[in-house]
PDB file of C-alpha atoms in Angstrom:
ATOM      1  CA  MET L 167     117.571  62.697  98.608  1.00  0.00           C
ATOM      2  CA  VAL L 168     114.583  62.240  96.329  1.00  0.00           C
ATOM      3  CA  THR L 169     112.184  62.034  99.255  1.00  0.00           C
ATOM      4  CA  ASN L 170     113.333  65.403 100.662  1.00  0.00           C
ATOM      5  CA  VAL L 171     112.520  67.170  97.350  1.00  0.00           C
ATOM      6  CA  ALA L 172     109.165  65.417  97.212  1.00  0.00           C
ATOM      7  CA  ALA L 173     108.403  66.483 100.788  1.00  0.00           C
ATOM      8  CA  ARG L 174     109.258  70.126 100.011  1.00  0.00           C
ATOM      9  CA  PHE L 175     107.306  70.289  96.759  1.00  0.00           C
ATOM     10  CA  PRO L 176     104.035  71.648  98.305  1.00  0.00           C
ATOM     11  CA  SER L 177     105.932  74.423 100.096  1.00  0.00           C
ATOM     12  CA  ILE L 178     107.870  75.308  96.938  1.00  0.00           C
ATOM     13  CA  ARG L 179     104.598  75.438  94.996  1.00  0.00           C
ATOM     14  CA  LEU L 180     103.135  77.747  97.664  1.00  0.00           C
ATOM     15  CA  VAL L 181     106.116  80.107  97.504  1.00  0.00           C
ATOM     16  CA  ILE L 182     106.032  80.253  93.690  1.00  0.00           C
ATOM     17  CA  SER L 183     102.261  80.814  93.688  1.00  0.00           C
ATOM     18  CA  THR L 184     102.587  83.616  96.239  1.00  0.00           C
ATOM     19  CA  LEU L 185     105.313  85.309  94.181  1.00  0.00           C
ATOM     20  CA  CYS L 186     103.222  85.044  91.003  1.00  0.00           C
ATOM     21  CA  ILE L 187     100.199  86.608  92.689  1.00  0.00           C
ATOM     22  CA  LEU L 188     102.384  89.372  94.128  1.00  0.00           C
ATOM     23  CA  VAL L 189     103.921  90.090  90.714  1.00  0.00           C
ATOM     24  CA  LEU L 190     100.546  90.160  88.968  1.00  0.00           C
ATOM     25  CA  CYS L 191      98.739  92.297  91.555  1.00  0.00           C
ATOM     26  CA  ALA L 192     101.508  94.676  92.626  1.00  0.00           C
ATOM     27  CA  GLY L 193     100.673  97.407  90.131  1.00  0.00           C
ATOM     28  CA  CYS L 194      97.084  96.650  89.144  1.00  0.00           C
ATOM     29  CA  SER L 195      94.238  99.122  89.430  1.00  0.00           C
ATOM     30  CA  VAL L 196      90.651  99.016  88.181  1.00  0.00           C
ATOM     31  CA  ARG L 197      88.235 101.950  88.374  1.00  0.00           C
ATOM     32  CA  ARG L 198      84.660 102.591  87.318  1.00  0.00           C
ATOM     33  CA  VAL L 199      82.798 105.886  87.510  1.00  0.00           C
ATOM     34  CA  VAL L 200      79.082 106.079  86.745  1.00  0.00           C
ATOM     35  CA  PHE L 201      77.596 109.562  86.288  1.00  0.00           C
ATOM     36  CA  ASN L 202      73.793 109.931  86.680  1.00  0.00           C
ATOM     37  CA  ASP L 203      71.152 107.269  86.142  1.00  0.00           C
ATOM     38  CA  VAL L 204      70.577 105.779  82.703  1.00  0.00           C
ATOM     39  CA  VAL L 205      67.376 106.837  80.899  1.00  0.00           C
ATOM     40  CA  THR L 206      65.882 103.761  79.239  1.00  0.00           C
ATOM     41  CA  THR L 207      63.298 103.422  76.492  1.00  0.00           C
ATOM     42  CA  GLU L 208      60.940 101.759  78.993  1.00  0.00           C
ATOM     43  CA  GLN L 209      61.044 104.905  81.152  1.00  0.00           C
ATOM     44  CA  ILE L 210      60.001 107.178  78.282  1.00  0.00           C
ATOM     45  CA  ASN L 211      57.130 105.085  76.894  1.00  0.00           C
ATOM     46  CA  PHE L 212      54.638 107.426  78.568  1.00  0.00           C
ATOM     47  CA  ILE L 213      55.689 110.461  76.476  1.00  0.00           C
ATOM     48  CA  ARG L 214      53.033 111.660  74.002  1.00  0.00           C
ATOM     49  CA  ILE L 215      54.007 114.392  71.550  1.00  0.00           C
ATOM     50  CA  GLY L 216      51.857 117.483  72.042  1.00  0.00           C
ATOM     51  CA  GLN L 217      50.411 116.196  75.343  1.00  0.00           C
ATOM     52  CA  THR L 218      53.203 115.435  77.828  1.00  0.00           C
ATOM     53  CA  THR L 219      54.412 118.481  79.792  1.00  0.00           C
ATOM     54  CA  ILE L 220      57.766 119.194  81.361  1.00  0.00           C
ATOM     55  CA  LEU L 221      56.246 118.648  84.823  1.00  0.00           C
ATOM     56  CA  GLU L 222      55.071 115.144  83.865  1.00  0.00           C
ATOM     57  CA  LEU L 223      58.493 114.407  82.416  1.00  0.00           C
ATOM     58  CA  ALA L 224      60.179 115.531  85.640  1.00  0.00           C
ATOM     59  CA  ASP L 225      57.783 113.393  87.708  1.00  0.00           C
ATOM     60  CA  HIS L 226      58.553 110.241  85.708  1.00  0.00           C
ATOM     61  CA  ILE L 227      62.309 110.445  85.006  1.00  0.00           C
ATOM     62  CA  GLY L 228      63.497 113.316  87.185  1.00  0.00           C
ATOM     63  CA  ALA L 229      64.615 116.858  86.577  1.00  0.00           C
ATOM     64  CA  PRO L 230      66.765 117.431  83.481  1.00  0.00           C
ATOM     65  CA  ASP L 231      70.455 118.202  83.889  1.00  0.00           C
ATOM     66  CA  GLU L 232      70.141 121.238  81.651  1.00  0.00           C
ATOM     67  CA  VAL L 233      67.417 123.248  79.906  1.00  0.00           C
ATOM     68  CA  THR L 234      68.547 125.406  77.001  1.00  0.00           C
ATOM     69  CA  GLU L 235      66.903 127.459  74.289  1.00  0.00           C
ATOM     70  CA  SER L 236      67.176 126.547  70.600  1.00  0.00           C
ATOM     71  CA  GLU L 237      65.581 127.757  67.388  1.00  0.00           C
ATOM     72  CA  PHE L 238      63.023 124.938  67.740  1.00  0.00           C
ATOM     73  CA  GLY L 239      62.076 125.743  71.357  1.00  0.00           C
ATOM     74  CA  ALA L 240      63.320 124.834  74.817  1.00  0.00           C
ATOM     75  CA  VAL L 241      65.437 121.661  75.026  1.00  0.00           C
ATOM     76  CA  ALA L 242      65.819 119.533  78.152  1.00  0.00           C
ATOM     77  CA  LEU L 243      68.990 117.430  78.337  1.00  0.00           C
ATOM     78  CA  TYR L 244      69.539 114.323  80.433  1.00  0.00           C
ATOM     79  CA  ASN L 245      73.208 113.249  80.577  1.00  0.00           C
ATOM     80  CA  TRP L 246      74.834 110.062  81.851  1.00  0.00           C
ATOM     81  CA  SER L 247      78.064 108.181  81.319  1.00  0.00           C
ATOM     82  CA  ASP L 248      79.935 105.072  82.330  1.00  0.00           C
ATOM     83  CA  THR L 249      83.726 105.338  82.516  1.00  0.00           C
ATOM     84  CA  LYS L 250      85.917 102.316  83.082  1.00  0.00           C
ATOM     85  CA  SER L 251      89.694 102.172  83.376  1.00  0.00           C
ATOM     86  CA  ALA L 252      92.282  99.532  84.159  1.00  0.00           C
ATOM     87  CA  ALA L 253      96.030  99.927  84.566  1.00  0.00           C
ATOM     88  CA  LEU L 254      99.087  97.808  85.186  1.00  0.00           C
ATOM     89  CA  ASP L 255     102.128  99.615  86.616  1.00  0.00           C
ATOM     90  CA  PHE L 256     105.300  97.640  85.912  1.00  0.00           C
ATOM     91  CA  GLY L 257     107.276 100.174  87.960  1.00  0.00           C
ATOM     92  CA  ALA L 258     105.539  98.876  91.097  1.00  0.00           C
ATOM     93  CA  LEU L 259     107.358  95.578  90.665  1.00  0.00           C
ATOM     94  CA  ALA L 260     110.738  97.332  90.509  1.00  0.00           C
ATOM     95  CA  ARG L 261     109.882  99.428  93.580  1.00  0.00           C
ATOM     96  CA  LEU L 262     109.619  96.222  95.606  1.00  0.00           C
ATOM     97  CA  VAL L 263     113.398  95.781  95.373  1.00  0.00           C
ATOM     98  CA  LEU L 264     114.768  99.194  94.324  1.00  0.00           C
ATOM     99  CA  PRO L 265     114.639 102.447  96.309  1.00  0.00           C
ATOM    100  CA  TYR L 266     113.367 104.358  93.259  1.00  0.00           C
ATOM    101  CA  ALA L 267     111.751 103.199  90.031  1.00  0.00           C
ATOM    102  CA  PRO L 268     109.786 105.212  87.469  1.00  0.00           C
ATOM    103  CA  THR L 269     106.133 104.562  86.757  1.00  0.00           C
ATOM    104  CA  LEU L 270     105.757 102.319  83.700  1.00  0.00           C
ATOM    105  CA  THR L 271     102.018 102.075  83.147  1.00  0.00           C
ATOM    106  CA  LEU L 272      99.902 100.382  80.501  1.00  0.00           C
ATOM    107  CA  ASN L 273      96.277 101.375  80.824  1.00  0.00           C
ATOM    108  CA  LYS L 274      92.901 101.307  79.135  1.00  0.00           C
ATOM    109  CA  THR L 275      90.103 103.804  79.602  1.00  0.00           C
ATOM    110  CA  GLY L 276      86.684 103.696  78.002  1.00  0.00           C
ATOM    111  CA  ILE L 277      84.277 106.657  78.219  1.00  0.00           C
ATOM    112  CA  THR L 278      80.667 106.292  77.062  1.00  0.00           C
ATOM    113  CA  PRO L 279      78.726 109.568  77.365  1.00  0.00           C
ATOM    114  CA  GLU L 280      75.053 109.528  76.401  1.00  0.00           C
ATOM    115  CA  GLN L 281      72.188 112.041  76.238  1.00  0.00           C
ATOM    116  CA  PHE L 282      68.421 112.103  76.034  1.00  0.00           C
ATOM    117  CA  HIS L 283      66.965 115.264  74.426  1.00  0.00           C
ATOM    118  CA  VAL L 284      63.420 116.574  74.749  1.00  0.00           C
ATOM    119  CA  VAL L 285      62.281 119.573  72.682  1.00  0.00           C
ATOM    120  CA  PHE L 286      59.324 121.547  74.020  1.00  0.00           C
ATOM    121  CA  GLY L 287      56.822 123.737  72.187  1.00  0.00           C
ATOM    122  CA  PRO L 288      55.570 127.164  73.344  1.00  0.00           C
ATOM    123  CA  GLN L 289      53.182 125.626  75.927  1.00  0.00           C
ATOM    124  CA  TRP L 290      55.987 123.457  77.398  1.00  0.00           C
ATOM    125  CA  THR L 291      54.554 120.297  75.870  1.00  0.00           C
ATOM    126  CA  VAL L 292      56.822 117.755  74.183  1.00  0.00           C
ATOM    127  CA  ARG L 293      57.430 118.538  70.537  1.00  0.00           C
ATOM    128  CA  ALA L 294      60.131 115.901  69.866  1.00  0.00           C
ATOM    129  CA  TYR L 295      62.507 113.649  71.810  1.00  0.00           C
ATOM    130  CA  GLY L 296      65.301 111.175  71.214  1.00  0.00           C
ATOM    131  CA  PHE L 297      68.622 109.732  72.291  1.00  0.00           C
ATOM    132  CA  SER L 298      71.845 111.196  70.946  1.00  0.00           C
ATOM    133  CA  ARG L 299      73.705 107.894  71.282  1.00  0.00           C
ATOM    134  CA  ARG L 300      72.738 104.435  72.407  1.00  0.00           C
ATOM    135  CA  THR L 301      75.225 102.225  74.220  1.00  0.00           C
ATOM    136  CA  THR L 302      77.365 100.020  72.010  1.00  0.00           C
ATOM    137  CA  GLU L 303      80.136  97.611  72.888  1.00  0.00           C
ATOM    138  CA  GLU L 304      82.832 100.178  72.073  1.00  0.00           C
ATOM    139  CA  PRO L 305      83.074 103.440  74.033  1.00  0.00           C
ATOM    140  CA  VAL L 306      83.394 106.844  72.368  1.00  0.00           C
ATOM    141  CA  VAL L 307      86.899 107.326  73.772  1.00  0.00           C
ATOM    142  CA  TRP L 308      89.018 104.180  73.901  1.00  0.00           C
ATOM    143  CA  PHE L 309      92.662 104.648  74.809  1.00  0.00           C
ATOM    144  CA  TRP L 310      95.441 102.377  73.560  1.00  0.00           C
ATOM    145  CA  PRO L 311      96.890  99.740  74.116  1.00  0.00           C
ATOM    146  CA  PHE L 312      94.043  97.399  75.054  1.00  0.00           C
TER     147      PHE L 312
END
């Protein structure tokens, strides 16, 4: 009797492992959305206030996403973001055995928008520039519960 249990142990371990993986992965989802290329400080080292023009800026880092007018002059905006989300739907486990089960989701979403601003003078030369936010470990929007 003891030898039969010992002989079946690898198959029982396989069945339990398969069920655990199925339970853990049944309702999992992970997503990442990256919007535009990141503008780094190394890319903007060439900028010289009063000398660099908008054409030189566009040649080095690309066309701005938006150009607006302000009381200080024209402003070019470069936008980018990195959005990550993960979710675990416990309802997916119930739907394996029940005909209907509601969605019971725990999720986390982190949104990190960033901008690079360039202010131009009357001759379309750079007057000032800077980042509105530099990447940190915590995103701007961080949804509960994780």
